[in-house]
Amino acid sequence: MVSINGRNFTIPGVMFLDLSLTENQLQEGARAILKRIRPKWKYDAIKFKIFTVGITNKLIGCYQQHDCDMNDCILIRIYGKKTEMFVDRELELLAIYVLNMAKCSASLYAKFNNGIAYGFLPGRCVNAETTRDPEIGRLIAEEMVKFSFIDPSKYGKGLSEDSLVVLDRLNNRKPVTFKYINRFLDIFPESFPDPKRNERFHIIIPSVYELKEEVQQLALKLNDLGSPTVFSHNDLLLNNIVYDEKKECCYFIDYEYAGFNYQAFDIGNHFCEWAGVEELDYDRYPDKPTQLRWLRHYLKAYKKRRGDPNVMPTDDELEALYVQVNQFSLASHLMWGVWAIVQARYSTIDFDFLEYSKLRLDQYYKTKEEFLSLTMPE
């Protein structure tokens, strides 16, 4: 039984632990959780690995000393400070459960007061070089298609009444792109406590009023593109994609923003992430031939899953998706540009969120005219 905000969630196989972990006592807190979910582990043989690539949450891997390949590694994630302001943690729990049932994620083992414990997917995260590999690109496209056809309503068996209410929210087919952007805008900070950061914030970041106007105008444009609504990851940065060389497949991890969304957003957002995070370089954004090759894999897999008699995409289908994807990449820049400002105000992660926001918003304005001038095939 998992309890959040006074509501009871029965999620098969998931424990609720009334524990709170702190960043400066990660290992001690992790041991307390492991006593419950891995009671047979030898206490003095537990090894820990701190993962430092995340820019939202703290993450620690736990495994037994003899388990060199980390086959039974448990990941323990502590939610980032104030992330409950913009991440629906109830929805995230159900998303992980549904994705695990659909064989798209590792198992969720426990929910504690300020985080979760879940399984480890073997492999390595893709990077700016490997994501350009045509074969890995095909695997990513096919996994994205697999996500697209997930139906959360199929996985209600064994859930409590309160869990089913949240499952219904996850199953809402209304696209979440502008819902998320507006949620971030609603908590957009007016200022920063530190005078130097506050001055920098007001110099390099557009006003919330300007950003709201951009969002409103972009929404009017993109809502008319006719992009299908599909189940989406919505945050496919490179560190959220794991390549398993042995099994020749890719997995997606971290599902804080998973839900139904425009098909073109998930793809356009992923293409934006080819630029990286720590060192953004938009020269890495895929050119048209590279995109068309990737989109051909996607459409072929998508049409096959849909049961189309002819799975080979036409030139018009490719061009239409190309236009949609690049125009939705603008929404990606706005979404994460605004998100980064909220993170800059509240996060304790050692990362320059202000600079990241500036670069994302700069790229929005730089590519806006070019991408919005693209036209759909007749």
Tab-separated table of N, CA and C in Angstrom, residues 45 56 61 74-75 107 109 120 122 128 139 143-144 147 208 215 221 240 289 347 350 358:
chain	number	residue	atom	x	y	z
A	45	ALA	N	28.126	-5.958	2.688
A	45	ALA	CA	28.625	-6.210	1.329
A	45	ALA	C	27.924	-5.326	0.302
A	56	THR	N	17.815	17.132	-12.080
A	56	THR	CA	16.565	17.343	-11.351
A	56	THR	C	16.603	16.679	-9.985
A	61	GLY	N	22.982	4.272	-6.840
A	61	GLY	CA	22.813	2.864	-7.175
A	61	GLY	C	23.349	1.998	-6.050
A	74	ILE	N	19.744	-1.762	-7.310
A	74	ILE	CA	18.570	-0.973	-6.947
A	74	ILE	C	18.940	0.505	-7.044
A	75	LEU	N	18.140	1.262	-7.754
A	75	LEU	CA	18.346	2.701	-7.847
A	75	LEU	C	17.427	3.402	-6.858
A	107	SER	N	11.204	-2.478	-12.665
A	107	SER	CA	10.182	-2.553	-11.618
A	107	SER	C	10.332	-1.418	-10.616
A	109	TYR	N	9.949	-0.676	-6.746
A	109	TYR	CA	9.938	-1.478	-5.531
A	109	TYR	C	9.355	-0.748	-4.332
A	120	PHE	N	17.223	-1.419	-12.048
A	120	PHE	CA	18.267	-0.877	-12.923
A	120	PHE	C	18.189	-1.562	-14.282
A	122	PRO	N	20.229	-2.515	-17.562
A	122	PRO	CA	21.638	-2.599	-17.975
A	122	PRO	C	21.889	-1.888	-19.297
A	128	ALA	N	26.266	12.335	-27.380
A	128	ALA	CA	26.142	13.146	-28.591
A	128	ALA	C	26.684	12.436	-29.828
A	139	LEU	N	16.853	2.092	-33.248
A	139	LEU	CA	16.373	1.482	-32.004
A	139	LEU	C	15.609	2.493	-31.153
A	143	GLU	N	11.657	2.219	-30.117
A	143	GLU	CA	11.209	2.249	-28.719
A	143	GLU	C	10.191	3.363	-28.514
A	144	MET	N	10.382	4.481	-29.198
A	144	MET	CA	9.421	5.570	-29.104
A	144	MET	C	8.062	5.135	-29.661
A	147	PHE	N	6.311	3.010	-27.093
A	147	PHE	CA	5.656	3.892	-26.123
A	147	PHE	C	4.335	4.406	-26.684
A	208	VAL	N	8.203	37.269	-17.972
A	208	VAL	CA	7.165	36.237	-17.988
A	208	VAL	C	6.028	36.630	-18.918
A	215	VAL	N	4.134	31.688	-25.909
A	215	VAL	CA	3.486	30.387	-25.721
A	215	VAL	C	2.090	30.390	-26.329
A	221	LYS	N	-0.566	28.048	-33.390
A	221	LYS	CA	0.036	27.526	-34.618
A	221	LYS	C	0.142	26.000	-34.582
A	240	ASN	N	18.543	9.963	-20.653
A	240	ASN	CA	17.330	9.189	-20.380
A	240	ASN	C	17.121	8.066	-21.388
A	289	PRO	N	18.528	15.659	-44.024
A	289	PRO	CA	18.744	14.259	-44.431
A	289	PRO	C	18.820	13.299	-43.239
A	347	SER	N	16.359	24.741	-7.144
A	347	SER	CA	17.144	23.507	-7.109
A	347	SER	C	18.439	23.672	-6.320
A	350	ASP	N	24.087	21.282	-8.491
A	350	ASP	CA	25.177	22.152	-8.946
A	350	ASP	C	25.156	22.221	-10.472
A	358	LYS	N	18.827	30.452	-20.787
A	358	LYS	CA	19.172	31.454	-21.804
A	358	LYS	C	19.454	30.790	-23.150
